[in-house]
Tab-separated table of C-alpha atoms in Angstrom:
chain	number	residue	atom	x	y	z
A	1223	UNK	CA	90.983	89.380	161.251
A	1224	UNK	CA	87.283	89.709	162.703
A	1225	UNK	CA	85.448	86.193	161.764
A	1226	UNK	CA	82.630	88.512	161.812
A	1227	UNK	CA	83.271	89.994	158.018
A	1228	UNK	CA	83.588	86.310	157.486
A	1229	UNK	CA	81.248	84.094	155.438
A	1230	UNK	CA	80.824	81.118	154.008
A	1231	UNK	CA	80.433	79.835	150.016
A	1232	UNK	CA	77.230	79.916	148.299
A	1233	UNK	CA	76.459	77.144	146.658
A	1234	UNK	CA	73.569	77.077	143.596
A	1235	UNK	CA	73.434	72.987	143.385
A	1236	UNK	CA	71.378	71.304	145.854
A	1237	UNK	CA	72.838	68.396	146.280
A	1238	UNK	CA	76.233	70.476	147.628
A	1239	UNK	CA	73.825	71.515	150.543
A	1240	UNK	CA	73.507	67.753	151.604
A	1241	UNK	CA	76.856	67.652	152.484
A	1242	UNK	CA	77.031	69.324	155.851
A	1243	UNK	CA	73.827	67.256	156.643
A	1244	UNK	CA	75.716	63.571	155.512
A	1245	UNK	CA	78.986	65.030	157.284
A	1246	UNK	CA	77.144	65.681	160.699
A	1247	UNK	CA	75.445	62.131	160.294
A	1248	UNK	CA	78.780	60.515	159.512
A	1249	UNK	CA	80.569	62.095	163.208
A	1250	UNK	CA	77.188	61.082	164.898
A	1251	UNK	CA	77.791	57.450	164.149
A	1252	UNK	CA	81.040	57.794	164.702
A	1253	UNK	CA	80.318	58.962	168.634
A	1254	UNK	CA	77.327	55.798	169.036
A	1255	UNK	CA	80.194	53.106	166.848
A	1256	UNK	CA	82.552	54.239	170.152
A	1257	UNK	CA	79.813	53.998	172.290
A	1258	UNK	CA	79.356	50.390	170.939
A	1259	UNK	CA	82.764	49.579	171.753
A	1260	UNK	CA	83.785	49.354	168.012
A	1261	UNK	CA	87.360	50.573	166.921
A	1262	UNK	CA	87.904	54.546	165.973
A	1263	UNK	CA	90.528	55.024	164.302
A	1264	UNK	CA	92.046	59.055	163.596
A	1265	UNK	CA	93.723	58.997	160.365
A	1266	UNK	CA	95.581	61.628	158.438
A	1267	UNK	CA	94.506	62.477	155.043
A	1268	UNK	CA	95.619	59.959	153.325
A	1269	UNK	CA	95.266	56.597	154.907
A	1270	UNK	CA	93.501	53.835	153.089
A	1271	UNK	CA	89.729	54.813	154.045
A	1272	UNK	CA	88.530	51.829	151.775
A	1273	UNK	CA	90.241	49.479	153.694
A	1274	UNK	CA	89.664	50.982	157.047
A	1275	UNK	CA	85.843	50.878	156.104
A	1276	UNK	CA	85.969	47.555	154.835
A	1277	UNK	CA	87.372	46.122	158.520
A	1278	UNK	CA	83.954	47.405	160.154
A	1279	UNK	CA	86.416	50.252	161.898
A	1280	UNK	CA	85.517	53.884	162.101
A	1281	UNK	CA	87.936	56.250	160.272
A	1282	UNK	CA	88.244	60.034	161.361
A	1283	UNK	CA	90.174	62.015	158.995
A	1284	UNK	CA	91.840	64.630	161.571
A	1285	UNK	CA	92.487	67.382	159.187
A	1286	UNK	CA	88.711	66.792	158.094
A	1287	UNK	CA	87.580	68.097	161.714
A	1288	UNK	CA	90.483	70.359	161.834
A	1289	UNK	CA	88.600	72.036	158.578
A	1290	UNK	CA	85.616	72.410	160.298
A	1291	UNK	CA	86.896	73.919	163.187
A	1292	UNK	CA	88.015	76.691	160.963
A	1293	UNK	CA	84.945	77.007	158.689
A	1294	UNK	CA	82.496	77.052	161.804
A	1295	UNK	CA	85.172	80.090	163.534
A	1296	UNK	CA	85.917	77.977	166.453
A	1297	UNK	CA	90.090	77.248	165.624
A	1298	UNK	CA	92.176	79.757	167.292
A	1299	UNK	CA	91.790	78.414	170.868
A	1300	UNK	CA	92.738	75.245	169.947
A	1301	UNK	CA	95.720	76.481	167.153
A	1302	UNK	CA	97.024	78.782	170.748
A	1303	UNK	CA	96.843	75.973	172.923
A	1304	UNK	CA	98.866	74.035	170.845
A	1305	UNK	CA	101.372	77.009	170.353
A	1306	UNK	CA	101.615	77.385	174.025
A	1307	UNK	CA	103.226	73.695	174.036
A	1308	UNK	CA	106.016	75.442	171.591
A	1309	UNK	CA	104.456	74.374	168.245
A	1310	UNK	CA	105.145	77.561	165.704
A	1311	UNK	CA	102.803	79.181	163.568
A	1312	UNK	CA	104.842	78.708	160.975
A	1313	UNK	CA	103.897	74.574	161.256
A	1314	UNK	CA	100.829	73.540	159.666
A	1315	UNK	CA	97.215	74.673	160.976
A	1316	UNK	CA	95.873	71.779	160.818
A	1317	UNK	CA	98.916	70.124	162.846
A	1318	UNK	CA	98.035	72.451	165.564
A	1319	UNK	CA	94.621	72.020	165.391
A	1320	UNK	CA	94.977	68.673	165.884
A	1321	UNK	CA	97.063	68.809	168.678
A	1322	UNK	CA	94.686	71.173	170.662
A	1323	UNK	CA	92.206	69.756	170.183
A	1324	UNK	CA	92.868	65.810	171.252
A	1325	UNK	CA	94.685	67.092	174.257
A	1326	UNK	CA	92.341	69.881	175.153
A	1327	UNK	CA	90.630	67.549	177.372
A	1328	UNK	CA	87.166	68.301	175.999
A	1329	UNK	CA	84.508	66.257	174.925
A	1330	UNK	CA	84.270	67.146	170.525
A	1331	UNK	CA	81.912	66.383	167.707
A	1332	UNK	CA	84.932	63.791	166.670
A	1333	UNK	CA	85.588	60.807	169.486
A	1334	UNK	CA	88.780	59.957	171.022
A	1335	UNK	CA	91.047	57.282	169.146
A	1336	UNK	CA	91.373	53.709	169.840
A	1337	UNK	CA	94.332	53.903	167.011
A	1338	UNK	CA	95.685	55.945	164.923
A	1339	UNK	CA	96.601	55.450	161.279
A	1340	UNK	CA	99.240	57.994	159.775
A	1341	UNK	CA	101.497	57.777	155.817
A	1342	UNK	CA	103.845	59.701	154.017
A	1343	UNK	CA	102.113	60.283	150.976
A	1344	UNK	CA	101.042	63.748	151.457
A	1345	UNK	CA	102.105	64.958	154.720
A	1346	UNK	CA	105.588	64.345	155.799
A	1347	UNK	CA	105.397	66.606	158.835
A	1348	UNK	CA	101.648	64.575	160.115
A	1349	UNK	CA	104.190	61.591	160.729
A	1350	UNK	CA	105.932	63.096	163.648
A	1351	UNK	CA	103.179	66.075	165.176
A	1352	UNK	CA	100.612	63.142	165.612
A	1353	UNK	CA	103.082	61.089	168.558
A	1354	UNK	CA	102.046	63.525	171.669
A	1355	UNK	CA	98.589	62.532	170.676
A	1356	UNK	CA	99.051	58.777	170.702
A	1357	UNK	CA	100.901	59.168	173.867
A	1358	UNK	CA	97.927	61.333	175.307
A	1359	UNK	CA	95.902	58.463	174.248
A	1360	UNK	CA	97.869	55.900	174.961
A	1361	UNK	CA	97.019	53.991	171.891
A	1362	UNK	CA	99.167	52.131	168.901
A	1363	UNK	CA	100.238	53.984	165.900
A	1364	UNK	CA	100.833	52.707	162.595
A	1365	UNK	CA	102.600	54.310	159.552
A	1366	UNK	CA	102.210	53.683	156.330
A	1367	UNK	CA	105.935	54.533	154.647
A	1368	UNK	CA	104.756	55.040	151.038
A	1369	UNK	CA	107.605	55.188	148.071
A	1370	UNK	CA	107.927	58.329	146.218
A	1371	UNK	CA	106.288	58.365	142.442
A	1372	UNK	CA	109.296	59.142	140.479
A	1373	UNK	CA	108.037	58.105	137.055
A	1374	UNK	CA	105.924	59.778	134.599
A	1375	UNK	CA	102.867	58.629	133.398
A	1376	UNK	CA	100.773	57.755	136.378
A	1377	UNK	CA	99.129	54.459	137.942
A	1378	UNK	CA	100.423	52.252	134.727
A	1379	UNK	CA	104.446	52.881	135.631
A	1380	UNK	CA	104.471	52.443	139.249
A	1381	UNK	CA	107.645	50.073	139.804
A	1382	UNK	CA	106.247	46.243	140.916
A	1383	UNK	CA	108.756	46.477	144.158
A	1384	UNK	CA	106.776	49.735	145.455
A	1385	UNK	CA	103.766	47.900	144.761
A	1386	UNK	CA	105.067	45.224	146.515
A	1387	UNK	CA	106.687	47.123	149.798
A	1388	UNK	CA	103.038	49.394	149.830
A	1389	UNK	CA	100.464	46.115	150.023
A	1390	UNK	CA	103.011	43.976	152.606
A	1391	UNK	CA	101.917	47.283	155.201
A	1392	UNK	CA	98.569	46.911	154.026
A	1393	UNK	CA	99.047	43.568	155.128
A	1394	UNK	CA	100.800	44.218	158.195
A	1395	UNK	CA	97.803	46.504	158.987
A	1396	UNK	CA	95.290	44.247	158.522
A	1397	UNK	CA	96.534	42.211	160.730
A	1398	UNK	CA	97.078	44.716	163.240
A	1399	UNK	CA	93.467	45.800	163.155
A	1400	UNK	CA	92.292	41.910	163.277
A	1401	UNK	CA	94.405	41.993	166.846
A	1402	UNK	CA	92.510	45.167	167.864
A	1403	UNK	CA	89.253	44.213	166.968
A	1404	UNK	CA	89.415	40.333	167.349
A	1405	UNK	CA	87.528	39.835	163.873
A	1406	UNK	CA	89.260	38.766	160.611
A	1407	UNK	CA	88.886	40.735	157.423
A	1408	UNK	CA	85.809	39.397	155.453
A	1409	UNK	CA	87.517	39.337	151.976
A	1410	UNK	CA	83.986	40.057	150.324
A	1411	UNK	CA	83.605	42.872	152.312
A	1412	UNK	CA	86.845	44.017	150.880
A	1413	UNK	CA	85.780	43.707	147.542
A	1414	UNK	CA	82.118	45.347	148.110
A	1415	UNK	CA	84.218	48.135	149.690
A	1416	UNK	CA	86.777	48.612	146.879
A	1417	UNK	CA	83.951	48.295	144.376
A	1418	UNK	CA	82.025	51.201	145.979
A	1419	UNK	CA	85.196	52.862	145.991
A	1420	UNK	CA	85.674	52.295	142.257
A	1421	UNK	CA	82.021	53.351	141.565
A	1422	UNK	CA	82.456	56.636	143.715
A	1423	UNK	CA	86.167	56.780	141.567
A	1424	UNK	CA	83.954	56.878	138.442
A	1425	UNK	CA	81.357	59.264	138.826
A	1426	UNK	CA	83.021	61.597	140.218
A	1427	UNK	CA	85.528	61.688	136.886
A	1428	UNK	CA	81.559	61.882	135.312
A	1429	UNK	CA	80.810	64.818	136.818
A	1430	UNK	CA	84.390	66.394	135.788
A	1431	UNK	CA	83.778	65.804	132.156
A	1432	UNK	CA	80.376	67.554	132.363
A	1433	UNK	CA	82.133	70.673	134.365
A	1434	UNK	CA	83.987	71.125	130.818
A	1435	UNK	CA	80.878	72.467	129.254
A	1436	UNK	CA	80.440	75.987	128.452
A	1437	UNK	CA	78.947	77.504	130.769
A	1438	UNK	CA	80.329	75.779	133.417
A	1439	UNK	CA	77.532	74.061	135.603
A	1440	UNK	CA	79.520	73.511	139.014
A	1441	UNK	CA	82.374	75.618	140.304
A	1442	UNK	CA	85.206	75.055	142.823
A	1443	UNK	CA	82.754	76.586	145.733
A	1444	UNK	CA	80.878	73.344	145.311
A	1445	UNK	CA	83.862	71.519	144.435
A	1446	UNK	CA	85.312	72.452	148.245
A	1447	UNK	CA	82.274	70.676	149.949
A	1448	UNK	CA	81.233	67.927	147.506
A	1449	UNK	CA	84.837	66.373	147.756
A	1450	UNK	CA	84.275	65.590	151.431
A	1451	UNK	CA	82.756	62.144	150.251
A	1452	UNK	CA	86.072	61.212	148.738
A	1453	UNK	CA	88.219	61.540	151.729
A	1454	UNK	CA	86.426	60.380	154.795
A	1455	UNK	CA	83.800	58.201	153.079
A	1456	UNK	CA	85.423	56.635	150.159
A	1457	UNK	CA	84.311	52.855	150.161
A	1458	UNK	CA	80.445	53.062	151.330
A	1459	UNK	CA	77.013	52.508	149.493
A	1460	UNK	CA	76.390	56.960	151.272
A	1461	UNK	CA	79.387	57.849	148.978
A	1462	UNK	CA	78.202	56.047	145.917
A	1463	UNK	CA	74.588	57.335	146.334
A	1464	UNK	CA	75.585	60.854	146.860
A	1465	UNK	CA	77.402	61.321	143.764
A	1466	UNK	CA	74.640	59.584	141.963
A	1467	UNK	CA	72.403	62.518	142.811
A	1468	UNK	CA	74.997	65.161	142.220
A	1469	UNK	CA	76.079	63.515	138.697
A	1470	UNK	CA	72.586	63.540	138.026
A	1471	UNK	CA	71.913	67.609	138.695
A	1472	UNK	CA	74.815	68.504	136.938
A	1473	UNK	CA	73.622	66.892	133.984
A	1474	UNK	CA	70.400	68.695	134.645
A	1475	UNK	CA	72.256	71.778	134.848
A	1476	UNK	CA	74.301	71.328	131.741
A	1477	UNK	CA	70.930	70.147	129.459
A	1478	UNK	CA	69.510	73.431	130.144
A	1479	UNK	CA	72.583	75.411	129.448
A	1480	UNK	CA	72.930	76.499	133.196
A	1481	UNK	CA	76.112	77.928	134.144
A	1482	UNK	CA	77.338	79.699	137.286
A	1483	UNK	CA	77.221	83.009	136.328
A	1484	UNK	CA	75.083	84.167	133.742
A	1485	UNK	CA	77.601	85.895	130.864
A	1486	UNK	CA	80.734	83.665	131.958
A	1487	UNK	CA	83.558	86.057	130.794
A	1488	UNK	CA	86.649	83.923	132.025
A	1489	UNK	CA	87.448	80.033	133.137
A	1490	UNK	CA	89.584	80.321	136.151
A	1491	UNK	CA	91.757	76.843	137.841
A	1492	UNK	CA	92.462	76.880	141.219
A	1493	UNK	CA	95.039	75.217	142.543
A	1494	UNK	CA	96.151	74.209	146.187
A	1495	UNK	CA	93.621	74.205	149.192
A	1496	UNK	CA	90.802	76.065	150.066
A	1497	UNK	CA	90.895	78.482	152.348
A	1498	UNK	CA	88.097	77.479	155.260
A	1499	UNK	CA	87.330	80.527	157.204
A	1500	UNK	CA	86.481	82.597	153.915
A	1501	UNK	CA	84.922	80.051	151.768
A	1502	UNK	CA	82.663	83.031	150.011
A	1503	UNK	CA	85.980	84.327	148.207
A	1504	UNK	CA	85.604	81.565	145.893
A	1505	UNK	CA	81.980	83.182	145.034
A	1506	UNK	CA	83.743	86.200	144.497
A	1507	UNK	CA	85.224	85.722	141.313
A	1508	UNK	CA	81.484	85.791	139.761
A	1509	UNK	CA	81.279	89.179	140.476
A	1510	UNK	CA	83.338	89.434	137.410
A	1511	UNK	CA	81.897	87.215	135.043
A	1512	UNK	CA	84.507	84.540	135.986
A	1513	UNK	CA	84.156	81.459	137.370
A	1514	UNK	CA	86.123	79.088	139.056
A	1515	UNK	CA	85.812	75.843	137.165
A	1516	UNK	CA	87.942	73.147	138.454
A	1517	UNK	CA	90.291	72.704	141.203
A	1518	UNK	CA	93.392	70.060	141.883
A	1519	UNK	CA	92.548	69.039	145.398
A	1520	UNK	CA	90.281	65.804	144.124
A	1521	UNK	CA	93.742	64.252	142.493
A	1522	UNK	CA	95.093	63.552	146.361
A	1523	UNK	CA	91.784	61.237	146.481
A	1524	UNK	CA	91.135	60.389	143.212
A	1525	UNK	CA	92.011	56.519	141.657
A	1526	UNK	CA	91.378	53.606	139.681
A	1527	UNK	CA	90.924	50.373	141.688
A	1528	UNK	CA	90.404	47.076	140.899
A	1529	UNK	CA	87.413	44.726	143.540
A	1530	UNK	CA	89.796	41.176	142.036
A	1531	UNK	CA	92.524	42.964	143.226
A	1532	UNK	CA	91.901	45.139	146.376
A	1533	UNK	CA	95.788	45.703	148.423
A	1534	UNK	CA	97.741	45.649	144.911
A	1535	UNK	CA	94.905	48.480	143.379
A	1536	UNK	CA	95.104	50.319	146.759
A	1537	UNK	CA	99.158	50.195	146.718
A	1538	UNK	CA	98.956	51.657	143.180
A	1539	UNK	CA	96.499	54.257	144.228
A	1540	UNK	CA	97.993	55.337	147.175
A	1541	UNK	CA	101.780	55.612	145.818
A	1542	UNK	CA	100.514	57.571	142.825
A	1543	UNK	CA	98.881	60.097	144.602
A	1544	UNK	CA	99.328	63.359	143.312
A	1545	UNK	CA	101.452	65.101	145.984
A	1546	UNK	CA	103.505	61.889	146.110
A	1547	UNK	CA	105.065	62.674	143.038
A	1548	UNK	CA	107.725	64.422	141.023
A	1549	UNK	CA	106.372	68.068	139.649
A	1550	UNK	CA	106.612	66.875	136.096
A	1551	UNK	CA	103.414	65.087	136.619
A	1552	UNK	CA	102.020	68.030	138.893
A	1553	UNK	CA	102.921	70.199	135.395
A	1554	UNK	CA	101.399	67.258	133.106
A	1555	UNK	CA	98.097	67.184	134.690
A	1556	UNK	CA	97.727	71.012	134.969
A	1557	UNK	CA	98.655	71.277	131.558
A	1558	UNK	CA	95.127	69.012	130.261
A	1559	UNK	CA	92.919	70.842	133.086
A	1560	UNK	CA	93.650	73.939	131.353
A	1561	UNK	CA	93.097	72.493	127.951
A	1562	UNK	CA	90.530	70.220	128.823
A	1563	UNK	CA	88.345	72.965	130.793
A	1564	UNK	CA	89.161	75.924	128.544
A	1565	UNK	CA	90.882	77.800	131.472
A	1566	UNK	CA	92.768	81.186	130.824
A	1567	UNK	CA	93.669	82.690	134.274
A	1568	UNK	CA	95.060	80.552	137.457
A	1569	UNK	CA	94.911	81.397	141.249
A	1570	UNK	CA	97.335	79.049	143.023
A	1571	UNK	CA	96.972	79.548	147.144
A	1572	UNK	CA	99.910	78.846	148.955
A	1573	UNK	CA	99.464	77.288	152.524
A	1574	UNK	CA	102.571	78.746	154.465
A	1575	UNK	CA	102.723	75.826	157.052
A	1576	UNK	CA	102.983	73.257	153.752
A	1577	UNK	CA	106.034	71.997	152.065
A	1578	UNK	CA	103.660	69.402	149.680
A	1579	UNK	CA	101.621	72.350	148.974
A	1580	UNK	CA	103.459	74.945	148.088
A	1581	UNK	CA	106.748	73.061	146.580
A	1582	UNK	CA	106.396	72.851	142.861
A	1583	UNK	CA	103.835	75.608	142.323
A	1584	UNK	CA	106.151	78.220	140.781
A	1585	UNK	CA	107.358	75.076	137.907
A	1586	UNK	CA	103.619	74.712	137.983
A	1587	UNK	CA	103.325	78.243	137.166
A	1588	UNK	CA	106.295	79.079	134.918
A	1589	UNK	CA	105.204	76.131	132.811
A	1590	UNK	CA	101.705	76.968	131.699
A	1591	UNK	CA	102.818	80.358	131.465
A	1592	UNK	CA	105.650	79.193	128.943
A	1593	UNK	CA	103.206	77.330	126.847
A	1594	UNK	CA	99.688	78.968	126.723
A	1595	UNK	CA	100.442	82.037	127.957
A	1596	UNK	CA	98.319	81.987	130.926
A	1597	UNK	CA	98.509	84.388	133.859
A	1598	UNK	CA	98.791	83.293	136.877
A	1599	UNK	CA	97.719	85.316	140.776
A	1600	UNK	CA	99.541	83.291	143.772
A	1601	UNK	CA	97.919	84.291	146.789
A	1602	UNK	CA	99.742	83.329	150.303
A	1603	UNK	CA	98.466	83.058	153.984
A	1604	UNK	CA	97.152	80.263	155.658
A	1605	UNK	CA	94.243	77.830	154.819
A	1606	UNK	CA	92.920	77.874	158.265
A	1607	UNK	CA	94.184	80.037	160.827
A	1608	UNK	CA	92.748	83.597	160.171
A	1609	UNK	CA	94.604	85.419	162.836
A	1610	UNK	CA	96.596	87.049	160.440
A	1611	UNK	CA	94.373	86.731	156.941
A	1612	UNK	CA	93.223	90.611	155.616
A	1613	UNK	CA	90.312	89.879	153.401
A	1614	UNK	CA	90.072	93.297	151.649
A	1615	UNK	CA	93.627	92.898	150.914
A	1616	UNK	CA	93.089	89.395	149.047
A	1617	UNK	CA	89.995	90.958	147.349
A	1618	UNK	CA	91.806	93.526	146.229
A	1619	UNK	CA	94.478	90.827	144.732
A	1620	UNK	CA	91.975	89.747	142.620
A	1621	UNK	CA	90.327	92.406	141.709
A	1622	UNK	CA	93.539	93.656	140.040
A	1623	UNK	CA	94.483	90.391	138.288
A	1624	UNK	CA	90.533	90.325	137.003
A	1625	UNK	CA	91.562	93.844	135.291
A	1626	UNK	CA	94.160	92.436	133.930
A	1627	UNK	CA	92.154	89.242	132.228
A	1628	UNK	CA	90.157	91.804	131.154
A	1629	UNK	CA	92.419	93.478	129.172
A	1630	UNK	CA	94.053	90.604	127.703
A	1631	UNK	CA	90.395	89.835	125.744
């Protein structure tokens, strides 16, 4: 596929065009923090960023650049270097990305690791693809083995001993980091950290509720680059402030009856990642009076925690993440997005190089079809390697499955 037909989301809030702005400031830091000798540390998605931030350490979220690679058109090099060391296409993009990247030998926007930081919780495969890169590197690698969620319910049902087994590596981390950097953990630093955390926790659910209204004053296009906050920046004063101002337009938006489209005909819920090189599909949708009005991807980041009780809050947030967990719960919380936003159509993306993704999304599927009756359009390929991505032939995917929300009405 030519990037060239390629384009990017539109976004109608202003405060979603900040974000590329605070993102580029954030890696710019980064590079003068490792110019200053302080710690970098790559992580994978779901490390404990509050913590991290809290130890005066600088967090890099790999699959964060890896995005940005394929949203700026600049991936395939570094996906075919990668797959000329044997890795398949069929692994994940962002793996691969990854890989060709730190070992491409050139100097990035993201600097090189001191340490890297790698759990279970949403990636199985990330455990194993990151080694080559800490043996490039030459650097210590520490992973966070997180228990599986097997109960219903969420946060309040997490078993004590998981609890228990999740904060000891939390431990065990902090005092590998205090080795690296040869400063102890300032415990009220922890707790400013985990109470910007909990502030940035609580507006964004603010600015969830408000997406309810009808019409809908923020869609999933400025879903996919608000949420950037939440996963590399969770636990700073930027985070808190940012949300401030975007919790504050959407109110704006939804006291002067503002929607996204102006005669919003259908309340669509997307589910699964976003695909980066085509971002503008997700505008597409309003080209039929439908808009996209809510998304799952904030649940992997998304938590209550507790500043009195920083590693036993983390632990609970971390082993209740949403991808850590049977499907019942997956099924459970799409079942009140679709009440709760009013949603009667679905488009669930499945990322072909993603076992966490894609397992569970036909239960997902067959079960709000069983109880509200709710079509559904699965569309496959892969969220960031466009090599083999035909975009008429996804537009044309929807434009059928519009039809046919159309005659449902």
């Amino acid at each position: 596929m030519s990037s060239e037909s390629l384009s990017s989301s539109k976004k109608q809030l202003r405060t979603a065009r900040l974000v590329w702005p605070l993102a580029k400031d954030y890696y710019a830091k980064a590079r003068q923090a490792k110019i200053d000798k302080k710690l970098v540390v790559w992580t994978i998605l779901m490390a404990p960023f509050e913590l991290l931030h809290a130890m005066d350490v600088v967090p890099m979220m790999t699959e964060h650049f890896s995005s940005l690679l394929a949203i700026k058109q600049k991936i395939v090099p570094y996906l075919e270097l990668a797959e000329g060391m044997g890795y398949t296409r069929n692994s994940c993009s962002f793996h691969r990305a990854v890989i060709g990247f730190a070992l491409s030998g050139e100097e990035l926007m993201i600097p090189d690791p001191d340490f890297f930081v790698s759990a279970t919780n949403a990636c199985d495969g990330g455990v194993k693809v990151h080694i080559p890169i800490v043996e490039q590197f030459k650097i210590p690698y520490y992973v966070i083995d997180s228990p599986y969620h097997t109960s219903e319910g969420g946060m309040s049902v997490i078993e004590e001993d998981k609890v228990g087994y999740y904060k000891n590596q939390l431990q065990e981390l902090i005092s590998i980091i205090e080795g690296l950097t040869h400063k102890p953990l300032n415990e009220d630093r922890l707790k400013e950290t985990i109470g910007f955390a909990k502030q940035t926790n609580d507006l964004w659910l603010e600015i969830n509720e408000l997406r309810k209204s009808v019409p809908c004053p923020m869609s999933v296009a400025e879903e996919a680059t608000t949420i950037y906050p939440l996963m590399q920046m969770m636990g700073t004063r930027e985070a808190v402030g940012f949300y401030q101002m975007l919790l504050n337009e959407v109110k704006e938006r939804v006291k002067e009856g503002k929607g996204i489209v102006e005669n919003e005909k259908h309340r669509l819920l997307w589910l699964g990642p976003i695909i980066n090189y085509d971002t503008s599909l997700l505008n597409y949708f309003e080209e039929f009076g439908a808009v996209l009005v809510k998304s799952d991807m904030d649940y992997i980041y998304l938590g209550d925690l507790d500043p009195e009780n920083p590693l036993d809050s983390l632990a609970r947030k971390y082993i209740s993440n949403f991808f850590n967990s049977i499907v019942e719960n997956r099924i459970h919380i799409t079942k009140e997005m679709v009440r709760d936003y009013k949603i009667d159509g679905m488009i669930i993306y499945s990322h072909r190089g993603c076992r966490l993704f894609c397992g569970g999304q036909r239960a997902v599927m067959d079960a709000i079809s069983e109880e509200f009756g709710i079509p559904s359009l699965l569309i496959g390929g892969d969220l960031s390697d466009v090599r083999d991505y035909n975009r008429d032939q996804v537009r044309n995917q929807i434009e059928n499955f519009m039809d046919m929300l159309d005659n449902k009405r």
